[in-house]
């Protein structure tokens, strides 16, 4: 590779040959059967080998899929896990209502722990009362793990979400500080998961590691999984900041000089109000969302994070949190 | 000079007819030396299939430009962590995903650094095929042989030789042919495989997704055509029934998913390692050797008329038997071996060398037992395939033939016959780490 041409602009490779992007949409869903089977296996391994597991449930689409998979893994038995939600206090009300409804429907005990309490007892300190509480969730999570003595936390994270996630194991070992050590991960071979942890440590387990955003939507459609309405196109007041739509809410009010528009939009990811943004969309049905996802040129994070630069740093920081 | 490939069972690869009978999911690994263009190939494959988001592309373009590069550095796409980018640390295997209309693909991207044995073994354990990259200017090198051997050891029968940088040798068919011949003659020594060779240029994208029209002498498939048309491991599925029991599901008063209090249910949850299962089939429960017939097979609320390999099911039987986690439902005509001794090839993964007199744990299917090393037979030199008899121990990345004594019997097959019942991991009971991968001979 020549360095002589170092000053000229990089010539983009040929146009992507994916041609029209809907060619990314697999024509048959056999891959969903395999992804489902893998997830059921992982859920059952956790149930069989861990002493006190819990399922992290936020009411987002990934945790909705995870809860449904847990239902299928144990049916006709009831789901053998309690649900845990770390509530930042910055959630959409319809998501909280959905969370409670799902816990009830699946007959699961729901524990809710609040970042607000961690702020009150001093373990979380905010620089700005309106700052995103997303990164602070891990403190409250660690406090909850200690409180209940959980040895495994099942989560709906996917490897395609974030670059650092692409390298995380399905069974991720955390020490008593909750730290992830990317350089010191256990090798993970075949589907022989090593679930042993030292006292005080715990596992984070990600049964849908190998799923992509598109897989999640296809599975939601196939299995007819209920979601919060926020995921479907609806009119909403927003302010444009660059390419991102900032919803006008109690936590993210319009500022002087902002032009407030009402547009049709939906959420690709539902998290903290202060850091997730909707995308302009007319997709009101699952089929339309799937088609749109297959054709979309922006990654889930790129399109929806208000703090996308900070978010990447926040991931790194989260790992170091145990130290400081 | 025609295109060469080898025992070409996949001449249909050129045709793009959608094949419903192929698995919708293919897992493959990529391997090659550091400068063979692996990241470029993966980047190219993702980009040309429309699987690189525009924000990700913009980000790696900007970084490439900032660094004064004349080309896109595709490794920015595949080396994810900030720590990796800043410090040049490569962290084990990364997983990449892409899909086309015909299939979803999972790439196990094993870094090509000095720890390659361990990384290759980790990535290869779940793979259906291996793409081995060679630089057309350098040809088959030691690493190519190592990777082919390791793919072979891990039971990968589909090998793809990607002869990269063909543009730098003016697409000379003779150069390509010589590399393919040398590779095929090496691989033939290992055992039976299917080899597909493709001349390509990852940088320009020739023969990756798009055909290079100027190379008229090559008539085989492009890389993507090959990946879309090759059978996955689970398409073969002829091995006899193996269903390791993961959990026993018991519904009694009050714990039913539907909240009902009538009726009881007892079933066995597990994933079919191989074979198929239908209601009415006679199965044998190992190790007790009791027999029963399958009364029902379900996934969630759905009853199945047949379950195939890799599906996670719950099976009920027509009579009450004593079955627990670690037992196995098998075809009574072809049961697995029941043995308190294992002969296996181990890949040692840990920085702590093997303690020949130490006790270890073996996790095999859903059963974990204690084990002792009865014998270290020989170390295999993965470069020359030579055997060094009677080693004292094994260090990280070593491959060693061992005989293990087990505290309780395991239900095993040879790895060559069954990748699930033929594989195990070794856990060190103090650190609790996974220290070795084993394939049963």
GROMACS .gro file of N, CA and C in nm, chain B residues 245-315:
model
  213
  569UNK      N    1  -2.949  -3.416   2.788
  569UNK     CA    2  -3.054  -3.353   2.869
  569UNK      C    3  -2.995  -3.235   2.946
  570UNK      N    4  -3.054  -3.119   2.921
  570UNK     CA    5  -3.007  -2.999   2.989
  570UNK      C    6  -3.078  -2.979   3.122
  571UNK      N    7  -3.209  -2.997   3.118
  571UNK     CA    8  -3.290  -2.973   3.237
  571UNK      C    9  -3.409  -3.066   3.232
  572UNK      N   10  -3.455  -3.104   3.348
  572UNK     CA   11  -3.581  -3.176   3.355
  572UNK      C   12  -3.689  -3.075   3.389
  573UNK      N   13  -3.791  -3.068   3.306
  573UNK     CA   14  -3.902  -2.974   3.332
  573UNK      C   15  -4.014  -3.049   3.401
  574UNK      N   16  -4.056  -2.998   3.513
  574UNK     CA   17  -4.165  -3.065   3.586
  574UNK      C   18  -4.270  -2.962   3.620
  575UNK      N   19  -4.389  -2.986   3.572
  575UNK     CA   20  -4.500  -2.899   3.607
  575UNK      C   21  -4.587  -2.972   3.706
  576UNK      N   22  -4.597  -2.912   3.824
  576UNK     CA   23  -4.689  -2.968   3.923
  576UNK      C   24  -4.777  -2.854   3.967
  577UNK      N   25  -4.832  -2.864   4.085
  577UNK     CA   26  -4.925  -2.761   4.129
  577UNK      C   27  -4.858  -2.623   4.127
  578UNK      N   28  -4.912  -2.537   4.043
  578UNK     CA   29  -4.876  -2.396   4.058
  578UNK      C   30  -4.761  -2.341   3.976
  579UNK      N   31  -4.675  -2.427   3.918
  579UNK     CA   32  -4.563  -2.366   3.844
  579UNK      C   33  -4.580  -2.375   3.693
  580UNK      N   34  -4.701  -2.399   3.646
  580UNK     CA   35  -4.726  -2.403   3.503
  580UNK      C   36  -4.723  -2.262   3.444
  581UNK      N   37  -4.673  -2.254   3.319
  581UNK     CA   38  -4.662  -2.124   3.252
  581UNK      C   39  -4.799  -2.060   3.234
  582UNK      N   40  -4.901  -2.144   3.218
  582UNK     CA   41  -5.035  -2.089   3.195
  582UNK      C   42  -5.110  -2.068   3.327
  583UNK      N   43  -5.042  -2.095   3.438
  583UNK     CA   44  -5.104  -2.073   3.568
  583UNK      C   45  -5.206  -2.179   3.606
  584UNK      N   46  -5.225  -2.278   3.518
  584UNK     CA   47  -5.328  -2.378   3.549
  584UNK      C   48  -5.280  -2.471   3.659
  585UNK      N   49  -5.371  -2.527   3.728
  585UNK     CA   50  -5.333  -2.615   3.837
  585UNK      C   51  -5.372  -2.760   3.809
  586UNK      N   52  -5.424  -2.782   3.687
  586UNK     CA   53  -5.461  -2.920   3.655
  586UNK      C   54  -5.350  -2.984   3.572
  587UNK      N   55  -5.337  -3.113   3.590
  587UNK     CA   56  -5.242  -3.186   3.506
  587UNK      C   57  -5.100  -3.170   3.550
  588UNK      N   58  -5.022  -3.271   3.521
  588UNK     CA   59  -4.880  -3.267   3.552
  588UNK      C   60  -4.805  -3.290   3.423
  589UNK      N   61  -4.682  -3.245   3.422
  589UNK     CA   62  -4.600  -3.265   3.303
  589UNK      C   63  -4.458  -3.292   3.346
  590UNK      N   64  -4.396  -3.387   3.276
  590UNK     CA   65  -4.255  -3.413   3.300
  590UNK      C   66  -4.190  -3.427   3.163
  591UNK      N   67  -4.089  -3.345   3.137
  591UNK     CA   68  -4.025  -3.350   3.005
  591UNK      C   69  -3.878  -3.317   3.017
  592UNK      N   70  -3.808  -3.343   2.909
  592UNK     CA   71  -3.662  -3.327   2.911
  592UNK      C   72  -3.623  -3.221   2.811
  593UNK      N   73  -3.559  -3.116   2.861
  593UNK     CA   74  -3.518  -3.006   2.775
  593UNK      C   75  -3.377  -3.030   2.725
  594UNK      N   76  -3.356  -2.999   2.597
  594UNK     CA   77  -3.222  -3.013   2.543
  594UNK      C   78  -3.219  -2.976   2.397
  595UNK      N   79  -3.098  -2.969   2.343
  595UNK     CA   80  -3.077  -2.937   2.202
  595UNK      C   81  -3.029  -3.062   2.130
  596UNK      N   82  -3.089  -3.094   2.018
  596UNK     CA   83  -3.047  -3.213   1.944
  596UNK      C   84  -2.906  -3.194   1.890
  597UNK      N   85  -2.814  -3.273   1.941
  597UNK     CA   86  -2.676  -3.264   1.892
  597UNK      C   87  -2.667  -3.322   1.752
  598UNK      N   88  -2.751  -3.422   1.726
  598UNK     CA   89  -2.752  -3.484   1.593
  598UNK      C   90  -2.876  -3.568   1.580
  599UNK      N   91  -2.906  -3.605   1.456
  599UNK     CA   92  -3.020  -3.692   1.429
  599UNK      C   93  -3.151  -3.617   1.426
  600UNK      N   94  -3.257  -3.693   1.412
  600UNK     CA   95  -3.392  -3.634   1.415
  600UNK      C   96  -3.476  -3.713   1.514
  601UNK      N   97  -3.585  -3.652   1.555
  601UNK     CA   98  -3.670  -3.713   1.656
  601UNK      C   99  -3.815  -3.689   1.616
  602UNK      N  100  -3.895  -3.797   1.625
  602UNK     CA  101  -4.038  -3.785   1.597
  602UNK      C  102  -4.116  -3.849   1.711
  603UNK      N  103  -4.238  -3.803   1.733
  603UNK     CA  104  -4.323  -3.871   1.830
  603UNK      C  105  -4.340  -4.018   1.788
  604UNK      N  106  -4.334  -4.108   1.884
  604UNK     CA  107  -4.343  -4.250   1.854
  604UNK      C  108  -4.208  -4.318   1.843
  605UNK      N  109  -4.101  -4.241   1.821
  605UNK     CA  110  -3.967  -4.301   1.812
  605UNK      C  111  -3.929  -4.368   1.944
  606UNK      N  112  -3.861  -4.480   1.931
  606UNK     CA  113  -3.807  -4.540   2.053
  606UNK      C  114  -3.671  -4.477   2.082
  607UNK      N  115  -3.653  -4.436   2.206
  607UNK     CA  116  -3.523  -4.380   2.246
  607UNK      C  117  -3.470  -4.455   2.366
  608UNK      N  118  -3.339  -4.447   2.383
  608UNK     CA  119  -3.278  -4.508   2.501
  608UNK      C  120  -3.218  -4.396   2.584
  609UNK      N  121  -3.237  -4.405   2.715
  609UNK     CA  122  -3.179  -4.306   2.805
  609UNK      C  123  -3.045  -4.359   2.853
  610UNK      N  124  -2.940  -4.284   2.827
  610UNK     CA  125  -2.808  -4.325   2.872
  610UNK      C  126  -2.771  -4.242   2.994
  611UNK      N  127  -2.695  -4.295   3.092
  611UNK     CA  128  -2.632  -4.427   3.089
  611UNK      C  129  -2.719  -4.541   3.142
  612UNK      N  130  -2.843  -4.518   3.183
  612UNK     CA  131  -2.919  -4.625   3.248
  612UNK      C  132  -2.968  -4.730   3.149
  613UNK      N  133  -2.968  -4.696   3.018
  613UNK     CA  134  -3.009  -4.789   2.912
  613UNK      C  135  -3.157  -4.827   2.918
  614UNK      N  136  -3.236  -4.746   2.988
  614UNK     CA  137  -3.382  -4.771   2.986
  614UNK      C  138  -3.439  -4.719   2.855
  615UNK      N  139  -3.545  -4.785   2.809
  615UNK     CA  140  -3.604  -4.743   2.682
  615UNK      C  141  -3.745  -4.687   2.702
  616UNK      N  142  -3.782  -4.599   2.611
  616UNK     CA  143  -3.917  -4.543   2.613
  616UNK      C  144  -3.949  -4.491   2.474
  617UNK      N  145  -4.076  -4.456   2.454
  617UNK     CA  146  -4.113  -4.394   2.327
  617UNK      C  147  -4.141  -4.246   2.348
  618UNK      N  148  -4.114  -4.170   2.244
  618UNK     CA  149  -4.137  -4.026   2.251
  618UNK      C  150  -4.287  -4.001   2.245
  619UNK      N  151  -4.339  -3.932   2.347
  619UNK     CA  152  -4.482  -3.900   2.350
  619UNK      C  153  -4.508  -3.766   2.283
  620UNK      N  154  -4.418  -3.672   2.301
  620UNK     CA  155  -4.439  -3.540   2.240
  620UNK      C  156  -4.310  -3.461   2.233
  621UNK      N  157  -4.306  -3.370   2.137
  621UNK     CA  158  -4.190  -3.280   2.121
  621UNK      C  159  -4.245  -3.139   2.107
  622UNK      N  160  -4.195  -3.049   2.188
  622UNK     CA  161  -4.247  -2.912   2.180
  622UNK      C  162  -4.135  -2.808   2.184
  623UNK      N  163  -4.164  -2.695   2.120
  623UNK     CA  164  -4.087  -2.573   2.143
  623UNK      C  165  -4.188  -2.469   2.186
  624UNK      N  166  -4.177  -2.425   2.309
  624UNK     CA  167  -4.281  -2.336   2.360
  624UNK      C  168  -4.415  -2.408   2.356
  625UNK      N  169  -4.516  -2.340   2.301
  625UNK     CA  170  -4.649  -2.402   2.295
  625UNK      C  171  -4.668  -2.490   2.173
  626UNK      N  172  -4.570  -2.484   2.083
  626UNK     CA  173  -4.588  -2.549   1.954
  626UNK      C  174  -4.541  -2.695   1.957
  627UNK      N  175  -4.629  -2.787   1.915
  627UNK     CA  176  -4.591  -2.927   1.907
  627UNK      C  177  -4.528  -2.954   1.771
  628UNK      N  178  -4.421  -3.033   1.770
  628UNK     CA  179  -4.351  -3.061   1.645
  628UNK      C  180  -4.377  -3.204   1.600
  629UNK      N  181  -4.393  -3.221   1.469
  629UNK     CA  182  -4.404  -3.355   1.413
  629UNK      C  183  -4.265  -3.416   1.397
  630UNK      N  184  -4.166  -3.330   1.397
  630UNK     CA  185  -4.029  -3.378   1.384
  630UNK      C  186  -3.935  -3.268   1.432
  631UNK      N  187  -3.829  -3.308   1.503
  631UNK     CA  188  -3.728  -3.210   1.543
  631UNK      C  189  -3.597  -3.250   1.478
  632UNK      N  190  -3.526  -3.152   1.426
  632UNK     CA  191  -3.399  -3.179   1.359
  632UNK      C  192  -3.283  -3.131   1.445
  633UNK      N  193  -3.165  -3.170   1.402
  633UNK     CA  194  -3.041  -3.130   1.467
  633UNK      C  195  -3.039  -2.979   1.494
  634UNK      N  196  -2.986  -2.944   1.610
  634UNK     CA  197  -2.968  -2.804   1.650
  634UNK      C  198  -3.094  -2.737   1.706
  635UNK      N  199  -3.207  -2.804   1.702
  635UNK     CA  200  -3.325  -2.741   1.759
  635UNK      C  201  -3.331  -2.768   1.909
  636UNK      N  202  -3.376  -2.666   1.984
  636UNK     CA  203  -3.388  -2.679   2.130
  636UNK      C  204  -3.532  -2.710   2.165
  637UNK      N  205  -3.553  -2.828   2.221
  637UNK     CA  206  -3.689  -2.879   2.238
  637UNK      C  207  -3.714  -2.924   2.383
  638UNK      N  208  -3.838  -2.959   2.410
  638UNK     CA  209  -3.868  -3.033   2.532
  638UNK      C  210  -3.941  -3.160   2.489
  639UNK      N  211  -3.890  -3.273   2.538
  639UNK     CA  212  -3.939  -3.403   2.494
  639UNK      C  213  -4.008  -3.473   2.610
   0.00000   0.00000   0.00000
